[in-house]
Amino acid sequence: MLIRPDDEVYRVDAVWLGPRGLTLPWAARYSAYGIWVVLFVSILLIEAVLPMRVSLPPVWELVLSILATYALTGVIDHERPLSSALQTLRAELTAPRAPTEARPVLLDAARVRMRENHVHEAPHRSRKGPTGASQH
Amino acid sequence: MFTRHPTEAAKGRLALRNIDDHLCFTADEVWAWYVLPTQLWAFRSDTQRGQLLHGFGDGLAWLAGHRLHLRVTSRPYPTGEWAKQLHGLTPAPLETPGQPPWSEHLVEMQLHLRHQTMAEKEVYLGVRIKSRPPSHRMMSAITRRPTDIEHARVLPELERITETVALPGLEGRPATARELEWLLRRSIGLGMPSPTDLSPTPDPAWDREDLASFTDRVEYAAQPLGRTVKLTSRGAGSAVERHVAVLSVGRLEEIEAPDPAHEPWLSHTDRLPFPVEWSAQFDVLSGVDARRSIQHKLLVVRDMQRHYAEHDLDEPLALDRQARHAREVEDQMTRGVDVAAARIHGWFRVAVSAPTEQECLERVRKVTTSYRSRRVTIEHPKAQYGLLREFIPGEPLATTAYRRRLPALYLAAGVPTASSRLGDRRGPYVGYTAGASRRAVMFDTHYATEVKETSGLVPVVGGLGAGKSVLLGQIVYEAVRRGIPSVVLDPSGPLARLTELPELAPHSEHIDLTTAASGTLNPFEVVASPLRSAFTTEDAFTEAEVFAAQDRKLLAMDVVKMLLPASVDALPATSLVVSDAVRTTGGSPHSSLWDVVKHLENHHNPHGRVVANYLRDMSELPLSRLFFPSAQATGERLRANLTVLTMPGLVLPPKSVPRDHWSTSEQLAVPLLHLASWYATRAVYGRQMQARKLVALDETHFLGEWSAGRALFTRLGRDSRKWNTCVLAASQNPSDVLGMDVANFMSAAFVGRLEDEEAARDGLRMLRVPTGIGYERALANLSSARGQSAFREFVMRDVDGNVDKLRVDLTGNPGLLEALNTTAGRRTANGSKSDGEAVA
């Protein structure tokens, strides 16, 4: 009995070739367009939050978002969808790290003050004499 | 996990909240955990394997709608319990002054077993029952544990799932709290030495506060974008450090199921020399859901095809293939039965661990390459810490990457429960299984006769160099150390070295039959007379005496005929005169072959005279004095704890040469071997009936050709149970053993390398393994790597009927290994090991 996994069916490359009658010189997945829009808008938003000037047309923003999309679509594929890339990023950020320096814990006794007896601190009781102190 | 509890995950808290018996409550889910028993896989027929696959697939299909978590872990072999049991079964071990005692030997064996990483596979299956509604969560937050109401709400669903998991395919049973504790400790301290201090309280409920005891001991540390995670365990002893890497199963190919050439894909890792853990979380989709999802994909494919057509472009070939596949799957789902339609969407993770990072990565490489040959891609993703946590029961998925969409049958064909069970688990250790997994094999020589009440006849079959002597030596050595009196007939003689081992030497005797007293192998004397004490009634005793007399006559007749040249033996008159002469002796134990010769001469039959003359000629040969006594033979020996009988210089005729062309010495060898075999069995009847005894015979393939030899086997098979004897019979040819009509008497069997197809088929028949489906090749490939460190491999059928490949392991006992590995006269310059070629 031959058994085939179904993965193949789910590996469909849904690309957008361009509007009818016009074939774009590149073939990008639908998701890439989505990612680009999100990145583009978020760059604009960041620029809006920070007091930065947006020129028209926003050439730098366009180039940046296209490059970022290109980089991001490079790490995502059918095996690793966009959500998994974000999960990986999150997991990497929150993973426990080894302590950078192995510092032994030393109990610090510097703030503990000692004195031989409390008699010197209280001169007005000194008339009781050393015999009174020695009774302690 | 971060999608649900980002804050808690960051703090490293477990998702688990409570464990009530086999129910696990996480913050918002209820899981039930089951233990799946391991299934035999090796050397079973395709029908049996197919049934197992379909059963497993069916079980999964019935669980449609649930998320499942499959965990494969291991438990070390319970060496302590085993040693205790074995010690109990050894009331009078052999003690040699000045040598390590038996208890010391047991300790050594335990240490050896512990270092062999021979673990028992354990398979757990978690089933997500349902999500916990907010009201229940709130109530349990107040009461600090799931309320009775919540338990009652879960119950109907739980019962249904428990019933489903218990169906023949999965045969699961609810895990006990103790088993869950084990699983948790194993999962949290992945790769750590196995926990020894399980909780001493029998309370099956674990609270959130109690759970801290699992996690407190293990610290995790991951490098940014690291390939492994470092685990440090600070238990009672010194800190233990392990590096763990989690891999994910990537692309898979179509598979043939069941495939006789390969292990199931999920059990493939059992072959690796280090332990590997599996964690698979998957959703089981019912046929309807699966169809909907595939139909959606089909629509996308169609849309893409149209889109390419709109642009007048050639569509990628993949699209067409995908469309066809999707339609096939859809058809399968519409028309097929449940088990074919059920689909799983899941994530399969493998974890390997090692004391150092470098070694861990080396193991990763081994796993990846071993799967490459199966055309399965193994990925090593980033964010290892998240993946590591997936192994812990109750933890959600760390990442959705590498999701596999498979038919439920594809998962079933991985047979995660496949494992090998071999041996009686109570006798001395002989080796480990070399098929699907590495499990210790114990073989008690008297398990068959004492517990199973069957015969103790154990054939050991294999071609030249298959390692028969090594196996015999190993079994006999352990038996002698256990104080079981043993007699070994080893014509070629390498096993005589056993008598030189310091721990056995004072209790052993090496008898060279060629220099033994004249008449030692007198055919009338070698058949033991029955002991009166062994029989309860007079009738039974008389009957036994008659049987013995018959055996003597049969043996004498066969020996006389063996001594004659083939041409004389072929004459019909020969049989008549010989049987007449033998009959005259009456089968008395005091007769000898001289009586037969005299009767032949006195018969006044010219042919009888011819035969008598031949016999007189033969009696002049040096070795003939063994069965032509010149004086009264000495009394019976074989009293030592270990007696090895050898016949150096015996030239056994090659199998391929017909009898007409045998030389005189070859012609003499056959009756000598027959008589020596009968002689060796005297050890059985000379001792008490209930006492344990062991007889090992080599070269028994010559016995099957004569009725006296077959009679010996039938007698041994019949008597071994009554006389509590284990009889090991080594032979080169399985058909000879099968031809002796002892198939019903065989308890266990060992079959070594058999290159000839026909012989291999007979070997399989002896193991009661189906023939003609590819297992013959397995026999031809056994012990194929010869040389100094080569293993001796056998296919063993144990007394309980389990069959698997066994690798004889002598590394735990270097002294014995050296004794068995070295052949007399072929010692190498350093005086230790030489190749084992001549030890056949």
XYZ file of C-alpha atoms in Angstrom, chain B residues 65-362:
298
model
C -11.702 16.648 16.381
C -9.119 16.380 19.147
C -5.576 17.577 19.369
C -3.217 14.754 20.297
C 0.224 14.842 21.823
C 2.355 11.784 21.217
C 5.425 11.430 23.390
C 7.988 8.701 22.927
C 10.476 8.445 25.726
C 12.451 5.713 27.388
C 12.976 4.118 30.723
C 16.262 2.476 31.603
C 16.279 -1.287 31.882
C 15.396 -2.210 35.467
C 18.767 -3.824 36.076
C 18.388 -3.833 39.836
C 15.152 -5.786 39.760
C 16.539 -8.120 37.149
C 19.636 -8.887 39.191
C 17.556 -9.475 42.289
C 15.329 -11.887 40.427
C 18.238 -13.703 38.837
C 19.915 -14.013 42.190
C 16.735 -15.508 43.581
C 16.699 -18.010 40.735
C 20.262 -19.037 41.481
C 20.130 -20.901 44.767
C 23.563 -22.530 44.521
C 25.962 -20.451 42.442
C 29.447 -21.694 41.713
C 31.995 -20.297 44.145
C 35.684 -20.556 43.388
C 38.124 -19.606 46.131
C 40.275 -16.669 45.108
C 37.963 -15.652 42.295
C 35.218 -13.021 42.304
C 32.061 -14.658 43.616
C 28.769 -14.881 41.798
C 27.408 -11.761 43.475
C 30.380 -9.816 42.160
C 29.690 -11.182 38.684
C 26.085 -10.031 38.979
C 27.206 -6.545 39.935
C 29.560 -6.444 36.952
C 26.739 -7.486 34.648
C 24.513 -4.764 36.084
C 27.161 -2.123 35.550
C 27.675 -3.333 32.024
C 23.953 -3.234 31.311
C 23.697 0.266 32.691
C 26.398 1.533 30.372
C 24.801 0.051 27.313
C 22.061 2.713 27.130
C 19.577 -0.037 26.679
C 16.304 1.573 27.423
C 12.770 0.378 27.224
C 10.653 2.432 24.911
C 7.637 4.129 26.421
C 4.885 5.718 24.399
C 2.433 8.190 25.874
C -0.546 9.708 24.123
C -2.211 12.865 25.363
C -5.674 13.747 24.111
C -7.021 17.241 24.516
C -10.514 16.746 25.792
C -11.836 20.285 25.728
C -11.137 23.866 26.618
C -11.973 24.944 30.129
C -14.840 27.441 30.166
C -14.156 30.691 32.082
C -16.617 29.758 34.823
C -14.695 26.573 35.595
C -11.413 28.400 35.537
C -12.753 30.913 37.989
C -14.066 28.237 40.305
C -10.834 26.330 40.263
C -8.928 29.557 40.905
C -10.925 29.897 44.123
C -10.706 26.280 45.220
C -7.118 25.960 43.969
C -8.005 22.766 42.102
C -10.533 21.670 39.485
C -13.915 21.386 41.066
C -16.062 18.289 41.167
C -18.474 19.976 38.804
C -15.737 20.359 36.251
C -14.718 16.727 36.670
C -18.318 15.666 36.192
C -18.607 17.773 33.029
C -15.477 16.210 31.575
C -16.456 12.674 32.472
C -18.702 11.639 29.526
C -16.159 12.845 26.972
C -13.346 11.294 28.942
C -15.058 7.921 29.036
C -15.621 7.987 25.301
C -11.973 8.800 24.659
C -10.738 6.163 27.098
C -12.843 3.578 25.297
C -11.518 4.683 21.915
C -7.908 4.616 23.024
C -8.429 1.117 24.420
C -9.567 -0.214 21.012
C -7.385 -2.931 19.436
C -5.297 -0.547 17.330
C -3.993 1.638 20.131
C -4.664 -0.567 23.145
C -3.904 2.370 25.407
C -4.742 2.559 29.071
C -4.944 5.636 31.299
C -1.562 6.660 32.654
C -1.129 6.531 36.382
C -0.042 9.612 38.313
C 3.319 7.953 38.820
C 3.782 7.426 35.089
C 2.825 11.037 34.464
C 5.342 12.134 37.064
C 7.951 10.113 35.189
C 6.946 11.670 31.880
C 7.071 15.168 33.353
C 10.461 14.666 34.899
C 11.794 13.167 31.687
C 10.326 16.026 29.638
C 11.531 18.832 31.834
C 14.988 17.377 32.319
C 15.294 16.212 28.733
C 18.389 14.092 28.284
C 19.197 14.127 31.986
C 20.026 10.889 33.784
C 16.782 9.167 34.566
C 15.115 10.340 37.748
C 15.629 7.931 40.575
C 13.766 9.668 43.326
C 10.159 9.621 42.303
C 7.731 10.889 44.847
C 7.253 8.405 47.696
C 3.655 9.429 48.349
C 0.991 7.441 46.533
C -1.368 10.450 46.233
C -2.429 10.611 42.576
C -3.162 14.347 42.620
C -0.500 16.981 41.953
C -1.137 20.612 42.719
C 0.334 23.690 41.248
C 2.629 24.062 44.252
C 3.800 20.468 43.977
C 4.680 20.950 40.350
C 7.492 23.248 41.368
C 9.436 20.206 42.501
C 9.708 19.151 38.850
C 11.047 22.420 37.590
C 13.175 23.685 40.442
C 16.051 21.418 39.706
C 16.583 22.201 36.052
C 17.927 25.463 34.714
C 17.761 26.384 31.061
C 20.140 28.639 29.187
C 19.905 29.371 25.484
C 22.338 31.344 23.359
C 20.821 33.970 21.055
C 19.932 32.088 17.848
C 21.699 29.087 19.384
C 21.525 25.584 17.980
C 21.128 23.911 21.349
C 19.823 24.680 24.804
C 21.938 24.041 27.849
C 20.223 22.271 30.725
C 21.767 22.163 34.151
C 20.305 19.952 36.788
C 21.118 20.667 40.393
C 19.853 17.622 42.168
C 21.175 16.093 45.326
C 24.509 15.267 43.731
C 26.768 17.411 41.621
C 25.366 19.511 38.804
C 24.723 17.631 35.563
C 24.937 19.485 32.288
C 23.275 18.497 29.040
C 22.913 20.154 25.677
C 19.692 19.458 23.877
C 18.804 20.127 20.256
C 15.273 19.864 18.951
C 14.751 18.975 15.315
C 11.613 19.094 13.283
C 10.491 16.710 10.580
C 10.486 18.504 7.251
C 9.388 17.233 3.890
C 8.345 13.620 3.581
C 8.117 11.317 0.620
C 5.458 8.805 -0.210
C 6.053 5.504 1.525
C 5.272 1.867 1.026
C 3.503 0.440 4.070
C 4.310 -1.961 5.500
C 7.787 -1.857 4.057
C 9.855 -4.979 4.753
C 13.087 -3.194 3.815
C 12.857 -0.430 6.401
C 11.852 0.196 9.941
C 8.725 2.343 10.325
C 9.712 5.983 9.911
C 8.851 7.043 13.455
C 10.721 4.097 14.956
C 13.711 4.626 12.718
C 15.528 6.522 15.491
C 15.503 3.427 17.719
C 18.403 2.131 15.697
C 20.622 5.028 16.663
C 23.188 4.358 19.369
C 21.865 7.177 21.572
C 18.415 7.780 22.981
C 16.103 10.040 21.028
C 12.878 11.570 22.267
C 9.849 12.293 20.125
C 7.098 14.790 20.605
C 4.344 15.111 18.057
C 1.355 17.358 18.457
C -1.300 16.995 15.866
C -4.921 17.719 15.146
C -6.955 14.847 13.860
C -9.319 16.052 11.188
C -12.430 14.126 10.433
C -13.107 13.307 6.791
C -15.455 16.287 6.434
C -13.023 18.879 7.810
C -10.150 17.452 5.858
C -12.185 17.526 2.679
C -13.130 21.129 3.227
C -9.516 22.139 3.648
C -8.365 20.224 0.581
C -11.225 21.609 -1.490
C -10.181 25.092 -0.507
C -6.672 24.373 -1.750
C -8.061 22.924 -4.962
C -9.909 26.185 -5.556
C -6.679 28.117 -5.094
C -4.943 25.847 -7.597
C -7.737 26.270 -10.123
C -7.642 30.039 -9.602
C -3.910 30.088 -10.230
C -4.311 28.018 -13.379
C -6.899 30.477 -14.653
C -4.669 33.414 -13.704
C -1.784 32.014 -15.747
C -4.146 31.426 -18.662
C -5.303 35.036 -18.474
C -1.744 36.153 -18.912
C -1.060 33.684 -21.696
C 1.720 32.167 -19.637
C 2.651 28.524 -19.221
C 1.550 27.489 -15.781
C 4.132 25.755 -13.564
C 3.926 21.973 -13.879
C 3.584 21.780 -10.120
C 0.114 23.308 -10.347
C -1.190 20.531 -12.517
C 0.359 17.930 -10.245
C -1.124 19.576 -7.185
C -4.540 19.725 -8.793
C -4.389 16.044 -9.631
C -3.215 15.127 -6.153
C -5.894 17.239 -4.515
C -8.552 15.539 -6.593
C -7.203 12.117 -5.703
C -7.219 12.985 -2.031
C -10.710 14.351 -2.313
C -11.865 11.192 -3.987
C -10.214 9.097 -1.298
C -12.031 11.105 1.321
C -15.385 10.870 -0.372
C -15.324 7.215 -1.253
C -12.877 5.714 1.200
C -13.623 4.424 4.666
C -12.972 6.531 7.760
C -9.450 5.354 8.258
C -8.437 6.328 4.717
C -10.201 9.680 4.895
C -8.891 10.834 8.280
C -6.130 13.387 8.078
C -3.757 14.802 10.612
C -2.134 18.181 10.619
C 0.726 18.174 13.025
C 4.238 18.919 14.106
C 6.817 16.227 14.654
C 9.818 17.059 16.799
C 12.844 14.987 17.694
C 15.138 15.846 20.584
C 18.710 14.653 20.963
C 20.933 15.394 23.897
C 24.574 15.030 24.810
C 26.927 16.174 27.550
C 28.638 18.690 25.273
C 27.325 20.967 22.572
C 29.716 19.568 20.007
C 28.609 16.022 20.681
C 24.994 17.105 20.547
C 25.467 18.680 17.126
C 27.238 15.520 16.029
